Coordinates of C-alpha atoms in Angstrom, one line a residue:
M1 CA -14.8 21.6 -31.9
A2 CA -12.2 20.2 -34.2
A3 CA -11.8 16.5 -34.2
V4 CA -8.7 15.1 -32.4
D5 CA -7.4 11.8 -33.5
S6 CA -6.5 9.1 -31.0
A7 CA -2.7 9.3 -31.7
T8 CA -2.7 13.1 -31.0
L9 CA -4.7 12.7 -27.8
L10 CA -2.4 9.9 -26.5
A11 CA 0.7 12.0 -27.3
R12 CA -0.8 14.9 -25.3
L13 CA -1.6 12.6 -22.4
R14 CA 1.9 11.1 -22.4
Q15 CA 3.4 14.6 -22.4
T16 CA 1.2 15.6 -19.4
V17 CA 1.8 12.7 -17.1
G18 CA 4.8 10.9 -18.6
A19 CA 4.8 7.9 -21.0
A20 CA 5.2 5.5 -18.0
H21 CA 1.8 6.4 -16.7
V22 CA -0.2 6.0 -19.9
F23 CA -1.2 2.4 -20.5
T24 CA -2.8 1.1 -23.7
G25 CA -3.6 -2.4 -25.0
T26 CA -5.7 -5.1 -23.4
R27 CA -2.9 -6.6 -21.3
A28 CA -1.6 -3.3 -19.7
T29 CA -5.1 -2.0 -19.0
R30 CA -6.8 -5.2 -17.7
R31 CA -6.6 -4.6 -14.0
F32 CA -8.1 -1.1 -14.4
R33 CA -10.9 -1.8 -16.9
K34 CA -12.1 -5.1 -15.3
G35 CA -14.3 -4.6 -12.2
Y36 CA -13.5 -6.3 -8.9
R37 CA -16.7 -8.3 -9.0
F38 CA -18.6 -7.2 -12.1
G39 CA -18.2 -5.3 -15.3
G40 CA -15.5 -4.5 -17.8
G41 CA -14.9 -3.3 -21.3
P42 CA -12.3 -1.7 -23.7
V43 CA -10.6 1.6 -23.2
L44 CA -8.4 3.8 -25.4
A45 CA -6.0 4.3 -22.5
V46 CA -5.5 4.3 -18.7
V47 CA -3.9 7.4 -17.4
R48 CA -2.4 7.8 -13.9
P49 CA -1.7 11.5 -13.1
G50 CA 0.7 12.2 -10.2
T51 CA -0.6 15.6 -9.2
L52 CA -3.9 17.5 -9.1
L53 CA -2.6 19.8 -11.8
E54 CA -1.8 16.8 -14.0
L55 CA -5.3 15.5 -13.4
W56 CA -6.8 18.9 -14.4
R57 CA -4.7 18.9 -17.6
V58 CA -5.7 15.3 -18.4
L59 CA -9.4 16.2 -18.1
Q60 CA -8.9 19.2 -20.3
A61 CA -7.2 17.1 -23.0
V62 CA -9.9 14.3 -22.9
V63 CA -12.9 16.7 -22.8
E64 CA -11.5 18.8 -25.7
A65 CA -10.9 15.6 -27.7
G66 CA -14.6 14.7 -27.2
R67 CA -13.8 11.4 -25.4
I68 CA -15.4 9.8 -22.4
V69 CA -13.8 10.1 -18.9
I70 CA -14.2 7.4 -16.3
L71 CA -12.5 8.2 -13.0
Q72 CA -11.4 5.3 -10.9
A73 CA -10.0 5.1 -7.4
A74 CA -9.3 1.7 -5.9
N75 CA -11.6 -0.3 -8.1
T76 CA -13.1 -2.1 -5.1
G77 CA -16.7 -1.5 -6.0
L78 CA -19.1 -4.4 -6.3
T79 CA -21.4 -3.1 -9.1
G80 CA -19.0 -2.2 -11.8
G81 CA -19.4 1.6 -11.3
S82 CA -15.8 2.6 -12.0
T83 CA -15.1 0.5 -15.1
P84 CA -16.6 0.4 -18.6
D85 CA -19.6 -1.8 -19.3
G86 CA -19.3 -3.5 -22.6
D87 CA -18.3 -2.1 -25.9
D88 CA -21.4 -0.2 -27.1
Y89 CA -20.2 3.4 -26.2
D90 CA -20.3 6.0 -29.0
R91 CA -16.9 7.5 -28.1
D92 CA -13.6 6.1 -26.9
I93 CA -13.0 5.9 -23.1
V94 CA -10.0 7.3 -21.2
L95 CA -10.0 5.7 -17.7
V96 CA -8.2 8.0 -15.2
S97 CA -6.8 6.1 -12.2
T98 CA -6.3 8.4 -9.2
L99 CA -4.3 6.1 -7.0
R100 CA -1.1 8.2 -7.3
L101 CA -2.9 11.3 -6.0
V102 CA -2.4 10.4 -2.3
G103 CA -2.7 13.0 0.4
V104 CA -4.5 13.6 3.7
Q105 CA -4.4 17.1 5.3
L106 CA -5.8 17.4 8.8
L107 CA -7.7 20.5 9.9
D108 CA -8.7 21.8 13.3
G109 CA -6.5 19.5 15.3
G110 CA -7.7 16.5 13.3
R111 CA -11.5 17.1 13.7
Q112 CA -11.7 17.3 10.0
A113 CA -9.6 16.1 7.1
V114 CA -9.1 17.1 3.5
C115 CA -8.6 14.0 1.3
L116 CA -7.2 13.9 -2.2
P117 CA -8.5 11.4 -4.7
G118 CA -6.0 8.6 -3.9
A119 CA -6.4 8.8 -0.1
T120 CA -7.6 5.5 1.3
L121 CA -9.7 4.9 4.4
D122 CA -6.7 3.0 5.7
A123 CA -4.3 5.9 5.2
L124 CA -6.8 8.3 6.9
E125 CA -7.2 5.9 9.8
K126 CA -3.5 5.8 10.3
A127 CA -3.1 9.6 10.1
L128 CA -5.8 10.1 12.7
A129 CA -4.8 7.3 15.2
P130 CA -2.1 9.4 17.0
L131 CA -4.7 12.0 17.7
G132 CA -7.2 9.5 19.1
R133 CA -9.6 10.0 16.3
E134 CA -10.9 7.9 13.4
P135 CA -12.6 8.3 10.0
H136 CA -16.2 7.8 9.2
S137 CA -15.6 4.2 8.2
V138 CA -13.0 1.9 9.9
I139 CA -14.1 -1.6 8.9
G140 CA -15.3 -3.3 5.8
S141 CA -14.1 -1.9 2.5
S142 CA -11.2 -0.2 4.2
C143 CA -9.7 -3.6 4.3
I144 CA -9.3 -3.8 0.6
G145 CA -8.0 -0.2 0.0
A146 CA -11.2 1.7 -0.7
S147 CA -10.7 5.4 -1.1
V148 CA -12.4 8.2 0.9
L149 CA -13.6 9.9 -2.3
G150 CA -15.0 6.7 -3.6
G151 CA -17.1 6.4 -0.5
I152 CA -18.4 10.0 -0.8
C153 CA -19.2 9.7 -4.5
N154 CA -21.1 6.5 -4.0
N155 CA -22.9 7.4 -0.6
S156 CA -21.1 4.2 0.6
G157 CA -20.9 2.9 4.1
G158 CA -23.2 3.0 7.0
A159 CA -22.0 0.0 9.0
L160 CA -21.4 2.3 12.0
V161 CA -24.9 2.9 13.5
R162 CA -24.3 6.5 14.7
R163 CA -22.7 7.9 11.5
G164 CA -24.7 6.7 8.4
P165 CA -23.5 6.9 4.8
A166 CA -20.4 8.7 3.7
Y167 CA -21.5 12.3 3.0
T168 CA -20.1 15.8 2.7
E169 CA -21.2 19.2 1.2
L170 CA -17.5 20.4 1.1
A171 CA -15.8 19.4 -2.1
L172 CA -13.5 20.6 -4.9
Y173 CA -14.6 19.3 -8.3
A174 CA -14.5 19.8 -12.0
Q175 CA -17.7 19.7 -14.1
V176 CA -18.5 19.8 -17.8
G177 CA -21.4 22.2 -18.1
D178 CA -23.6 23.1 -21.1
G179 CA -21.5 23.9 -24.1
G180 CA -18.8 21.4 -23.1
R181 CA -16.8 23.8 -21.0
L182 CA -14.7 22.3 -18.2
R183 CA -14.8 24.4 -15.0
L184 CA -13.4 24.0 -11.5
V185 CA -15.8 24.5 -8.6
N186 CA -14.3 25.2 -5.1
H187 CA -16.9 24.4 -2.4
L188 CA -14.2 23.0 -0.1
G189 CA -14.5 26.0 2.2
I190 CA -10.8 26.9 1.8
A191 CA -9.6 30.0 0.1
L192 CA -7.0 28.9 -2.4
G193 CA -7.2 31.6 -5.1
D194 CA -9.3 32.1 -8.3
E195 CA -7.6 30.3 -11.1
P196 CA -7.8 26.5 -11.4
E197 CA -4.1 25.9 -11.7
Q198 CA -3.4 28.1 -8.7
I199 CA -6.1 26.5 -6.6
L200 CA -4.9 22.9 -7.4
S201 CA -1.2 23.7 -6.9
R202 CA -1.8 25.3 -3.5
L203 CA -4.1 22.5 -2.3
Q204 CA -1.6 19.9 -3.4
A205 CA 1.1 21.6 -1.4
G206 CA -1.1 22.4 1.6
D207 CA -0.3 26.0 0.9
Y208 CA -3.0 27.7 3.0
R209 CA -3.4 29.1 6.5
E210 CA -5.8 28.4 9.3
E211 CA -7.6 31.7 8.6
D212 CA -8.2 30.5 5.0
V213 CA -10.4 27.7 6.3
V214 CA -14.1 28.6 6.7
H215 CA -16.2 26.7 9.2
D216 CA -19.7 27.2 7.9
P217 CA -22.4 25.5 10.0
A218 CA -24.7 25.5 6.9
R219 CA -22.4 23.0 5.1
A220 CA -22.1 19.6 6.6
A221 CA -19.0 17.4 6.4
S222 CA -20.9 14.2 7.6
D223 CA -24.5 13.1 7.7
P224 CA -26.1 15.2 10.5
R225 CA -29.5 13.4 10.5
Y226 CA -28.8 9.6 10.4
A227 CA -28.6 8.7 14.1
E228 CA -32.1 10.1 14.7
Q229 CA -33.5 8.4 11.5
V230 CA -32.2 5.0 12.4
R231 CA -34.0 5.2 15.8
Q232 CA -37.3 5.4 14.1
V233 CA -38.0 1.7 14.1
D234 CA -41.7 2.1 13.2
A235 CA -41.1 4.2 10.1
P236 CA -42.4 2.4 6.9
T237 CA -39.4 3.5 4.9
P238 CA -35.7 2.5 4.9
A239 CA -33.2 4.4 7.0
R240 CA -30.8 4.9 4.1
Y241 CA -30.3 4.0 0.4
N242 CA -28.3 5.4 -2.4
A243 CA -31.0 7.3 -4.2
D244 CA -32.3 9.1 -1.1
P245 CA -32.6 12.7 -2.4
S246 CA -31.6 14.1 1.0
R247 CA -28.1 12.6 0.5
L248 CA -27.5 13.7 -3.1
H249 CA -25.4 16.8 -3.1
E250 CA -22.8 17.7 -5.6
A251 CA -19.9 15.2 -5.0
S252 CA -22.0 13.2 -2.6
G253 CA -23.6 10.5 -4.6
C254 CA -22.3 11.8 -7.9
A255 CA -21.0 8.3 -9.0
G256 CA -18.3 9.8 -11.1
R257 CA -20.5 12.4 -12.9
L258 CA -18.1 15.0 -11.5
A259 CA -14.3 14.8 -11.4
V260 CA -13.7 15.2 -7.7
F261 CA -10.3 16.6 -6.6
A262 CA -10.8 16.7 -2.9
V263 CA -13.4 16.3 -0.2
R264 CA -13.5 17.7 3.4
V265 CA -14.9 15.3 5.9
D266 CA -15.5 15.1 9.7
T267 CA -13.6 12.7 11.9
F268 CA -14.7 11.1 15.1
P269 CA -13.2 10.3 18.6
Q270 CA -11.9 6.8 19.1
E271 CA -13.5 5.0 21.9
P272 CA -12.7 1.6 23.5
A273 CA -15.3 -1.0 22.5
T274 CA -16.7 -4.3 23.6
V275 CA -18.1 -7.0 21.3
F276 CA -20.9 -9.4 22.1
Y277 CA -21.5 -12.4 19.9
I278 CA -25.2 -13.3 19.7
G279 CA -26.8 -16.4 18.3
S280 CA -30.4 -17.5 17.8
N281 CA -32.5 -19.9 15.8
D282 CA -35.5 -17.5 15.9
P283 CA -35.1 -14.4 13.8
H284 CA -37.8 -12.7 15.9
D285 CA -35.3 -12.7 18.8
L286 CA -33.0 -10.5 16.8
T287 CA -35.9 -8.3 15.6
G288 CA -36.9 -7.6 19.2
L289 CA -33.4 -7.0 20.3
R290 CA -32.8 -4.5 17.4
R291 CA -35.9 -2.6 18.4
E292 CA -35.0 -2.5 22.1
L293 CA -31.4 -1.3 21.5
L294 CA -32.4 1.4 19.0
T295 CA -35.2 2.8 21.1
A296 CA -33.4 2.7 24.5
P297 CA -32.2 6.0 25.9
G298 CA -28.5 6.8 25.8
R299 CA -26.0 6.2 23.1
L300 CA -26.6 4.0 20.2
P301 CA -24.5 0.8 19.7
I302 CA -21.4 1.3 17.5
S303 CA -22.3 -1.4 15.1
G304 CA -24.4 -4.5 14.6
E305 CA -23.4 -7.0 11.9
Y306 CA -25.6 -9.9 10.8
I307 CA -24.4 -13.2 9.3
H308 CA -26.6 -16.2 8.4
R309 CA -25.1 -19.6 9.0
D310 CA -24.8 -20.4 5.3
A311 CA -22.8 -17.1 4.8
F312 CA -20.7 -18.0 7.8
D313 CA -19.8 -21.4 6.2
I314 CA -19.0 -20.1 2.8
G315 CA -17.1 -17.2 4.2
A316 CA -15.1 -19.5 6.4
K317 CA -14.1 -21.7 3.5
Y318 CA -13.9 -19.3 0.5
G319 CA -12.8 -16.1 2.3
K320 CA -10.2 -17.8 4.4
D321 CA -7.1 -16.5 2.5
V322 CA -8.4 -12.9 2.6
F323 CA -9.0 -13.2 6.3
L324 CA -5.5 -14.6 6.9
L325 CA -3.9 -12.0 4.6
I326 CA -5.4 -9.1 6.6
D327 CA -4.9 -10.9 10.0
R328 CA -1.2 -11.6 9.4
F329 CA -0.1 -8.6 7.4
G330 CA -2.6 -5.8 8.0
T331 CA -4.6 -3.8 5.5
D332 CA -1.5 -2.1 4.0
R333 CA -0.6 -5.2 1.9
V334 CA -4.1 -5.9 0.6
P335 CA -4.3 -3.5 -2.3
A336 CA -1.0 -4.7 -3.7
A337 CA -2.0 -8.3 -3.2
F338 CA -5.2 -7.7 -5.2
A339 CA -3.3 -5.9 -8.0
L340 CA -0.8 -8.8 -8.2
K341 CA -3.7 -11.3 -8.4
S342 CA -5.3 -9.3 -11.1
R343 CA -2.1 -9.4 -13.2
V344 CA -1.7 -13.1 -12.7
D345 CA -5.3 -13.6 -13.6
G346 CA -4.7 -11.8 -16.9
W347 CA -1.7 -14.0 -17.7
C348 CA -3.7 -17.2 -16.9
E349 CA -6.7 -16.1 -19.0
R350 CA -4.6 -15.5 -22.0
I351 CA -3.6 -19.1 -22.0
G352 CA -7.1 -20.4 -21.3
L353 CA -6.7 -20.9 -17.5
R354 CA -9.4 -18.7 -16.2
G355 CA -9.8 -19.0 -12.4
A356 CA -6.4 -20.8 -12.0
T357 CA -5.2 -18.4 -9.3
D358 CA -8.5 -18.7 -7.3
R359 CA -8.3 -22.5 -7.5
A360 CA -4.7 -22.5 -6.4
L361 CA -5.3 -20.1 -3.5
Q362 CA -8.3 -22.1 -2.4
A363 CA -6.4 -25.3 -2.4
L364 CA -3.6 -23.6 -0.5
S365 CA -5.9 -22.1 2.1
A366 CA -7.4 -25.5 2.8
L367 CA -4.1 -26.7 4.1
W368 CA -3.9 -24.0 6.8
P369 CA -5.3 -24.6 10.3
D370 CA -8.7 -23.3 11.2
H371 CA -8.6 -19.5 11.5
L372 CA -11.8 -18.9 13.5
P373 CA -12.0 -18.9 17.3
R374 CA -13.5 -21.9 19.0
R375 CA -16.5 -20.1 20.5
L376 CA -17.5 -18.7 17.1
R377 CA -17.4 -22.3 15.7
E378 CA -19.5 -23.5 18.6
Y379 CA -22.2 -20.8 18.0
R380 CA -22.1 -21.7 14.3
N381 CA -23.1 -25.2 15.2
R382 CA -25.8 -24.1 17.6
Y383 CA -27.4 -21.2 15.8
E384 CA -28.6 -20.2 12.4
H385 CA -28.6 -16.5 12.9
H386 CA -25.6 -14.6 14.2
L387 CA -25.3 -10.9 15.3
L388 CA -22.0 -9.2 16.1
L389 CA -22.9 -6.3 18.5
K390 CA -20.2 -3.7 19.2
V391 CA -20.9 -1.1 22.0
S392 CA -18.8 1.5 23.8
A393 CA -16.8 0.0 26.6
D394 CA -18.6 2.3 29.0
D395 CA -21.9 0.8 27.9
A396 CA -20.7 -2.8 28.2
G397 CA -22.2 -3.4 31.7
A398 CA -25.6 -2.1 30.8
T399 CA -25.6 -4.0 27.5
R400 CA -24.6 -7.2 29.3
A401 CA -27.5 -6.8 31.7
L402 CA -29.9 -6.0 28.9
L403 CA -28.8 -9.2 27.0
E404 CA -29.1 -11.4 30.1
R405 CA -32.6 -10.1 30.7
F406 CA -33.6 -10.3 27.0
F407 CA -32.5 -13.9 26.5
A408 CA -33.8 -15.2 29.8
G409 CA -36.2 -18.1 28.9
K410 CA -35.2 -17.9 25.2
A411 CA -33.3 -20.5 23.2
G412 CA -30.8 -17.9 21.9
G413 CA -27.7 -16.8 23.7
F414 CA -24.6 -14.6 23.7
F415 CA -21.1 -14.3 25.0
E416 CA -18.7 -11.4 25.6
C417 CA -15.8 -11.6 23.2
D418 CA -12.2 -11.1 24.3
A419 CA -10.2 -8.7 22.1
D420 CA -9.0 -11.4 19.7
E421 CA -12.4 -13.0 19.3
G422 CA -14.1 -9.6 18.7
R423 CA -11.5 -8.6 16.1
K424 CA -11.7 -11.9 14.3
A425 CA -15.5 -12.0 14.4
F426 CA -15.7 -8.7 12.5
L427 CA -12.9 -9.7 10.1
H428 CA -14.7 -12.9 9.3
R429 CA -17.9 -10.9 8.6
F430 CA -16.1 -8.8 6.0
A431 CA -14.3 -11.7 4.5
V432 CA -17.7 -13.1 3.6
A433 CA -18.1 -10.3 1.1
S434 CA -15.3 -11.7 -1.1
A435 CA -16.3 -15.3 -0.6
A436 CA -19.0 -15.4 -3.3
V437 CA -16.5 -14.4 -6.0
R438 CA -14.1 -17.2 -4.9
Y439 CA -17.0 -19.7 -4.9
R440 CA -18.0 -18.7 -8.4
E441 CA -14.4 -19.0 -9.8
T442 CA -13.9 -22.4 -8.2
H443 CA -17.3 -23.8 -9.3
R444 CA -17.4 -22.6 -12.9
A445 CA -18.7 -25.9 -14.2
S446 CA -21.8 -25.7 -12.1
V447 CA -22.2 -21.9 -11.5
E448 CA -23.5 -19.4 -14.1
D449 CA -22.8 -16.2 -12.1
I450 CA -23.5 -14.1 -9.0
V451 CA -26.6 -11.9 -8.5
A452 CA -25.4 -9.5 -5.8
L453 CA -28.0 -7.3 -4.2
D454 CA -27.6 -4.8 -1.4
I455 CA -31.0 -3.8 -0.1
A456 CA -32.5 -1.5 2.4
L457 CA -35.6 -2.9 4.1
R458 CA -38.3 -0.7 5.8
R459 CA -37.4 0.2 9.3
D460 CA -40.6 -1.3 10.5
D461 CA -40.2 -4.6 8.6
R462 CA -40.3 -7.4 11.2
D463 CA -40.1 -10.2 8.5
W464 CA -36.6 -9.5 7.4
V465 CA -35.6 -13.1 6.7
E466 CA -36.3 -13.8 3.0
T467 CA -38.3 -16.8 1.8
L468 CA -38.0 -17.2 -2.0
P469 CA -40.6 -18.8 -4.2
A470 CA -39.9 -22.5 -4.7
D471 CA -39.0 -22.2 -8.4
L472 CA -36.6 -19.4 -7.7
D473 CA -35.0 -21.1 -4.8
A474 CA -34.4 -24.2 -6.9
V475 CA -32.1 -22.4 -9.4
M476 CA -29.7 -21.2 -6.6
A477 CA -26.5 -23.1 -5.9
A478 CA -26.0 -21.1 -2.8
K479 CA -27.3 -18.0 -1.0
L480 CA -25.4 -15.6 1.3
Y481 CA -27.2 -13.3 3.6
Y482 CA -25.3 -10.8 5.7
G483 CA -25.4 -7.1 6.5
H484 CA -25.8 -4.1 8.7
F485 CA -28.6 -5.2 11.0
F486 CA -29.6 -2.1 12.9
C487 CA -30.2 0.0 9.7
H488 CA -31.8 -3.0 8.0
V489 CA -29.4 -3.0 5.1
F490 CA -28.6 -6.5 3.9
H491 CA -26.2 -7.9 1.3
Q492 CA -27.8 -10.8 -0.5
D493 CA -25.5 -12.8 -2.8
Y494 CA -27.2 -15.4 -5.0
I495 CA -25.0 -17.9 -6.7
V496 CA -27.0 -19.0 -9.7
K497 CA -26.8 -22.5 -11.2
K498 CA -25.3 -23.1 -14.6
G499 CA -27.7 -22.5 -17.5
V500 CA -29.9 -20.0 -15.7
D501 CA -30.0 -16.3 -16.8
P502 CA -28.7 -14.1 -13.9
L503 CA -30.4 -11.0 -15.4
A504 CA -33.8 -12.7 -15.3
I505 CA -33.1 -13.7 -11.7
E506 CA -32.2 -10.2 -10.8
H507 CA -35.4 -8.8 -12.3
R508 CA -37.5 -11.4 -10.4
M509 CA -35.7 -10.3 -7.2
W510 CA -36.5 -6.6 -7.9
A511 CA -40.2 -7.4 -8.2
L512 CA -40.1 -9.2 -4.8
L513 CA -38.3 -6.3 -3.2
D514 CA -40.6 -3.7 -4.6
A515 CA -43.5 -5.7 -3.0
R516 CA -41.8 -5.4 0.3
G517 CA -41.3 -1.7 0.1
A518 CA -37.5 -2.1 0.0
E519 CA -35.0 0.2 -1.7
Y520 CA -32.0 -0.9 -3.7
P521 CA -29.1 -0.5 -4.0
A522 CA -28.6 0.5 -0.4
E523 CA -24.9 1.5 -0.3
H524 CA -22.9 0.3 -3.3
N525 CA -24.6 2.6 -5.7
V526 CA -26.3 1.6 -9.0
G527 CA -23.1 0.9 -11.0
H528 CA -24.0 -1.0 -14.1
L529 CA -26.1 -3.6 -12.3
Y530 CA -29.1 -1.5 -11.3
R531 CA -31.4 0.8 -13.2
A532 CA -31.3 4.3 -11.7
K533 CA -34.7 5.5 -10.6
P534 CA -35.9 8.7 -12.3
G535 CA -34.8 11.0 -9.5
L536 CA -31.3 9.6 -9.4
A537 CA -31.0 9.7 -13.2
A538 CA -32.1 13.3 -13.2
F539 CA -29.5 14.1 -10.6
Y540 CA -26.8 12.6 -12.8
R541 CA -28.0 14.5 -15.8
S542 CA -28.0 17.8 -13.9
L543 CA -24.3 17.2 -12.9
D544 CA -23.2 16.1 -16.4
P545 CA -25.5 17.5 -19.1
G546 CA -23.3 16.4 -22.0
N547 CA -22.9 12.8 -20.7
R548 CA -19.1 13.0 -20.7
F549 CA -18.2 11.5 -17.3
N550 CA -19.0 7.8 -16.6
P551 CA -22.0 7.5 -19.0
G552 CA -24.2 4.5 -18.7
I553 CA -24.2 4.4 -14.9
G554 CA -27.6 3.2 -13.7
Q555 CA -28.3 1.7 -17.1
T556 CA -28.7 5.3 -18.4
S557 CA -27.7 6.4 -21.9
K558 CA -24.1 5.8 -22.9
R559 CA -24.3 8.4 -25.7
A560 CA -23.3 12.0 -26.0
D561 CA -25.8 14.5 -24.8
W562 CA -27.9 11.6 -23.4
G563 CA -28.9 10.3 -26.8
E564 CA -30.9 7.1 -27.1
S565 CA -28.7 4.1 -26.1
V566 CA -29.0 0.4 -27.0
Q567 CA -28.3 -0.4 -23.3
G568 CA -31.4 1.6 -22.2
S569 CA -33.7 -0.9 -23.9
R570 CA -32.0 -4.1 -22.7
Q571 CA -34.4 -6.8 -21.7
A572 CA -34.0 -9.8 -19.5
D573 CA -34.6 -13.3 -20.9
P574 CA -37.0 -15.6 -19.1
I575 CA -35.5 -18.0 -16.6
R576 CA -34.3 -21.2 -18.3

């Protein structure tokens, strides 16, 4: 293959998508190449194609030029999986942002949807609402603009107890096989023609008929096994985690090792819900309640979200502006607000004022009245452990009776939320996820960094509350514990004191988790934070034998054809 210089490649990219959609230089590319919470590195260019055909031609140009492709959707991931990681790659990187490639096409009366790369969970939710249906995920990352494809590619989600992680076996994707040839694979189950440009143009336009859509029961558009798996409370393994081989299938779990153009996913009927807010100072109360609710006959709860009191407090203080933004303006405004903040952060950093926007927003939010309902505050004062239980409205009476019986004679308690309390309780739970970042930025003098783990405990693990060794606990400025309680997936954010090596802390944590039979990561994928286990690394290699798409993920090789990488031998320093 003849060498292509950078100027020639950039000219071809500008010709393909228009000069206004090719960004170069550190300032113009910052908000794309810097991760939401973690990661970052230099890129040759950021390219924003406006059609699927443009995306195909961009991929052709970059692959033919021998450069690296990193595809990025909303850049809302927590492990740096859609940005570069440092500057030790052996080829230039072209980061392809898919946010302009919006589009949701409903099939079969809305029972399924075809989503293009820029389609967000929020957009899908709005498209389905008039039909009385909803997407796989309706809370959490949908609040900050996460894309449907990003969820599929990272096996994300799982907050909703009956549905499990995002998953499909129906996708349209490009792959670079042996020999470096780019090919388009249509496993979408829709007849669109034979040639790549024809397939992509027809799909973009929705140019297909009902009879072109194949409904093959052998190909799933959501996880068909999860509800039964989560009920198995005595199983000595986790209910779900990213590297689970049963949920790695082409686009599902590919982590950017394929260039995915579209996925076809199931949707679900909307149902009225009731929220119960539960508090206890004895974690065994919540353990017993979890086991009873999961093994009871009838329908599973819709969701069950755990918050520790410390996470409640830090979320209430440092996630307040995110809470208020969503509460007052809805999820539509959040991606634009985050993009604006990223640009302002870049300006501030250039003049030596890192964290200025976070400090300003934090000072401003402190002036606003308390945003949490009175009864949530009362439970915060009374109880250390909090559980948000959402059930179908039809099951509310039976659930109320179960809770009354369960807590009789116990120190814990519950109350039934009104609509406003229930909505704000869940919004607060998901504002907690952004609070650690704000805490770090406003405490730079005393905080080194965040060690963010999302872990899947064994389904039979009754001792789910972590107790750290004393020396490890002593180096923490704060700890946030929250998560999806029924599937035993927990998010554990450790804010590490200044002068302590976060990488060493992380490796200590891994050893403790291994001893507990836990799997990690559970739902945010390995990104550049975690080392991919052999089976997951082999899956990546099978998808991308030339190591051209998103190399380095899972601390694998960053080099062409999976050559030996400096990153692969990185070691942690001892705790200081």
